[in-house]
């Protein structure tokens, strides 16, 4: 059925939920004296860092606030990041299929995305990585997905997006790509369901059932 899969990174392949929440809480408190809640932060998962932090500060403050976030995030990255169950073997299996393509499409900076992929030995399974720097528009816009399709040489109907947030679903749908959502997402299922993903995955290995006809 499909010739390639476009995976989101955070919350889909690697579990950075705690890292992201703590990074935001630390940054908002130390830089802006804002005491946000964990659930408040979760509702913004999947959008670019500058957009989320820009909700709390002025454009003049934003560079320093972003710098603080990234410093805390990098310093605590390895200790607070885990890989979700069955991700390594699923990516390995897909990468061994002749002609099958794997992309990671994320709203985070390329260097941080690569750091996460390398931490769990996933980078070698990925054909291309689309990060924040690679497009002017970001999820939920279609641009990152379209760029991934173009670089892989795939038509929208030949690809499947796999993510964990409404932004993943909207980005995929705006590009004409069907989307599967992981049920272990930290985001409320009702919010995901409103975006009408085509598939739900209990674990990441369930994606193999969706692409098996490509073999």
mmCIF file of N, CA and C in Angstrom, residues 27-75:
data_model
loop_
_atom_site.group_PDB
_atom_site.id
_atom_site.type_symbol
_atom_site.label_atom_id
_atom_site.label_comp_id
_atom_site.label_asym_id
_atom_site.label_seq_id
_atom_site.Cartn_x
_atom_site.Cartn_y
_atom_site.Cartn_z
ATOM 1 N N UNK A 27 12.164 27.299 31.937
ATOM 2 C CA UNK A 27 12.404 28.522 31.168
ATOM 3 C C UNK A 27 11.410 29.615 31.522
ATOM 4 N N UNK A 28 10.141 29.257 31.569
ATOM 5 C CA UNK A 28 9.113 30.255 31.860
ATOM 6 C C UNK A 28 9.276 30.838 33.267
ATOM 7 N N UNK A 29 9.619 29.974 34.223
ATOM 8 C CA UNK A 29 9.779 30.441 35.603
ATOM 9 C C UNK A 29 11.031 31.296 35.755
ATOM 10 N N UNK A 30 12.159 30.832 35.220
ATOM 11 C CA UNK A 30 13.430 31.518 35.438
ATOM 12 C C UNK A 30 13.564 32.788 34.607
ATOM 13 N N UNK A 31 12.979 32.794 33.423
ATOM 14 C CA UNK A 31 13.136 33.941 32.536
ATOM 15 C C UNK A 31 12.003 34.950 32.630
ATOM 16 N N UNK A 32 10.780 34.467 32.901
ATOM 17 C CA UNK A 32 9.611 35.339 32.819
ATOM 18 C C UNK A 32 8.775 35.354 34.098
ATOM 19 N N UNK A 33 9.194 34.565 35.087
ATOM 20 C CA UNK A 33 8.433 34.428 36.336
ATOM 21 C C UNK A 33 6.990 33.988 36.072
ATOM 22 N N UNK A 34 6.843 33.108 35.085
ATOM 23 C CA UNK A 34 5.543 32.541 34.734
ATOM 24 C C UNK A 34 5.482 31.120 35.279
ATOM 25 N N UNK A 35 4.449 30.816 36.038
ATOM 26 C CA UNK A 35 4.294 29.491 36.628
ATOM 27 C C UNK A 35 3.213 28.726 35.848
ATOM 28 N N UNK A 36 3.616 28.143 34.742
ATOM 29 C CA UNK A 36 2.683 27.389 33.904
ATOM 30 C C UNK A 36 2.461 26.001 34.491
ATOM 31 N N UNK A 37 1.380 25.358 34.089
ATOM 32 C CA UNK A 37 1.109 23.988 34.514
ATOM 33 C C UNK A 37 1.579 23.011 33.446
ATOM 34 N N UNK A 38 1.758 21.772 33.848
ATOM 35 C CA UNK A 38 2.181 20.740 32.898
ATOM 36 C C UNK A 38 1.153 20.585 31.776
ATOM 37 N N UNK A 39 -0.132 20.567 32.139
ATOM 38 C CA UNK A 39 -1.174 20.382 31.129
ATOM 39 C C UNK A 39 -1.241 21.563 30.175
ATOM 40 N N UNK A 40 -0.952 22.729 30.683
ATOM 41 C CA UNK A 40 -0.927 23.914 29.829
ATOM 42 C C UNK A 40 0.137 23.768 28.747
ATOM 43 N N UNK A 41 1.277 23.241 29.126
ATOM 44 C CA UNK A 41 2.368 23.051 28.178
ATOM 45 C C UNK A 41 2.024 21.973 27.159
ATOM 46 N N UNK A 42 1.411 20.897 27.624
ATOM 47 C CA UNK A 42 1.107 19.768 26.739
ATOM 48 C C UNK A 42 0.219 20.189 25.571
ATOM 49 N N UNK A 43 -0.671 21.130 25.789
ATOM 50 C CA UNK A 43 -1.576 21.532 24.708
ATOM 51 C C UNK A 43 -0.842 22.161 23.526
ATOM 52 N N UNK A 44 0.396 22.575 23.733
ATOM 53 C CA UNK A 44 1.176 23.190 22.660
ATOM 54 C C UNK A 44 2.170 22.228 22.031
ATOM 55 N N UNK A 45 2.149 20.982 22.467
ATOM 56 C CA UNK A 45 3.064 19.992 21.902
ATOM 57 C C UNK A 45 2.857 19.890 20.388
ATOM 58 N N UNK A 46 3.960 19.813 19.664
ATOM 59 C CA UNK A 46 3.884 19.630 18.220
ATOM 60 C C UNK A 46 4.088 20.900 17.424
ATOM 61 N N UNK A 47 4.092 22.058 18.097
ATOM 62 C CA UNK A 47 4.335 23.300 17.372
ATOM 63 C C UNK A 47 5.762 23.758 17.613
ATOM 64 N N UNK A 48 6.314 24.609 16.725
ATOM 65 C CA UNK A 48 7.692 25.066 16.889
ATOM 66 C C UNK A 48 7.911 25.787 18.216
ATOM 67 N N UNK A 49 9.116 25.637 18.738
ATOM 68 C CA UNK A 49 9.497 26.215 20.018
ATOM 69 C C UNK A 49 9.225 27.715 20.092
ATOM 70 N N UNK A 50 9.600 28.433 19.040
ATOM 71 C CA UNK A 50 9.461 29.894 19.069
ATOM 72 C C UNK A 50 7.997 30.324 19.133
ATOM 73 N N UNK A 51 7.120 29.532 18.559
ATOM 74 C CA UNK A 51 5.696 29.876 18.611
ATOM 75 C C UNK A 51 5.167 29.704 20.031
ATOM 76 N N UNK A 52 5.526 28.577 20.654
ATOM 77 C CA UNK A 52 5.055 28.340 22.018
ATOM 78 C C UNK A 52 5.599 29.384 22.986
ATOM 79 N N UNK A 53 6.906 29.607 22.968
ATOM 80 C CA UNK A 53 7.494 30.580 23.886
ATOM 81 C C UNK A 53 7.032 31.993 23.564
ATOM 82 N N UNK A 54 6.737 32.250 22.297
ATOM 83 C CA UNK A 54 6.259 33.565 21.904
ATOM 84 C C UNK A 54 4.905 33.913 22.472
ATOM 85 N N UNK A 55 4.187 32.910 22.953
ATOM 86 C CA UNK A 55 2.899 33.156 23.597
ATOM 87 C C UNK A 55 3.075 33.855 24.951
ATOM 88 N N UNK A 56 4.268 33.706 25.526
ATOM 89 C CA UNK A 56 4.493 34.174 26.894
ATOM 90 C C UNK A 56 5.403 35.405 26.986
ATOM 91 N N UNK A 57 6.021 35.785 25.894
ATOM 92 C CA UNK A 57 6.978 36.889 25.983
ATOM 93 C C UNK A 57 6.900 37.785 24.754
ATOM 94 N N UNK A 58 7.560 38.901 24.829
ATOM 95 C CA UNK A 58 7.595 39.848 23.713
ATOM 96 C C UNK A 58 8.636 39.402 22.687
ATOM 97 N N UNK A 59 8.537 39.896 21.455
ATOM 98 C CA UNK A 59 9.555 39.574 20.448
ATOM 99 C C UNK A 59 10.964 39.939 20.905
ATOM 100 N N UNK A 60 11.095 41.015 21.678
ATOM 101 C CA UNK A 60 12.409 41.437 22.172
ATOM 102 C C UNK A 60 12.975 40.417 23.165
ATOM 103 N N UNK A 61 12.112 39.820 23.961
ATOM 104 C CA UNK A 61 12.557 38.847 24.963
ATOM 105 C C UNK A 61 12.830 37.471 24.368
ATOM 106 N N UNK A 62 12.201 37.175 23.243
ATOM 107 C CA UNK A 62 12.189 35.809 22.711
ATOM 108 C C UNK A 62 13.572 35.189 22.511
ATOM 109 N N UNK A 63 14.559 35.882 21.920
ATOM 110 C CA UNK A 63 15.864 35.232 21.717
ATOM 111 C C UNK A 63 16.486 34.696 23.007
ATOM 112 N N UNK A 64 16.437 35.485 24.082
ATOM 113 C CA UNK A 64 17.025 35.031 25.347
ATOM 114 C C UNK A 64 16.218 33.897 25.969
ATOM 115 N N UNK A 65 14.901 33.948 25.802
ATOM 116 C CA UNK A 65 14.054 32.895 26.348
ATOM 117 C C UNK A 65 14.305 31.580 25.606
ATOM 118 N N UNK A 66 14.405 31.652 24.294
ATOM 119 C CA UNK A 66 14.699 30.463 23.491
ATOM 120 C C UNK A 66 16.076 29.899 23.864
ATOM 121 N N UNK A 67 17.049 30.779 24.043
ATOM 122 C CA UNK A 67 18.404 30.352 24.418
ATOM 123 C C UNK A 67 18.389 29.592 25.738
ATOM 124 N N UNK A 68 17.624 30.084 26.710
ATOM 125 C CA UNK A 68 17.515 29.411 28.004
ATOM 126 C C UNK A 68 16.896 28.034 27.857
ATOM 127 N N UNK A 69 15.828 27.946 27.078
ATOM 128 C CA UNK A 69 15.151 26.659 26.848
ATOM 129 C C UNK A 69 16.130 25.647 26.255
ATOM 130 N N UNK A 70 16.807 26.051 25.204
ATOM 131 C CA UNK A 70 17.695 25.119 24.506
ATOM 132 C C UNK A 70 18.850 24.671 25.396
ATOM 133 N N UNK A 71 19.374 25.572 26.211
ATOM 134 C CA UNK A 71 20.463 25.212 27.115
ATOM 135 C C UNK A 71 20.001 24.146 28.107
ATOM 136 N N UNK A 72 18.863 24.369 28.736
ATOM 137 C CA UNK A 72 18.338 23.397 29.692
ATOM 138 C C UNK A 72 18.014 22.081 28.987
ATOM 139 N N UNK A 73 17.417 22.179 27.819
ATOM 140 C CA UNK A 73 16.997 20.994 27.083
ATOM 141 C C UNK A 73 18.195 20.125 26.700
ATOM 142 N N UNK A 74 19.255 20.738 26.188
ATOM 143 C CA UNK A 74 20.438 19.978 25.785
ATOM 144 C C UNK A 74 21.129 19.366 26.996
ATOM 145 N N UNK A 75 21.233 20.134 28.065
ATOM 146 C CA UNK A 75 21.928 19.641 29.259
ATOM 147 C C UNK A 75 21.220 18.440 29.890
#
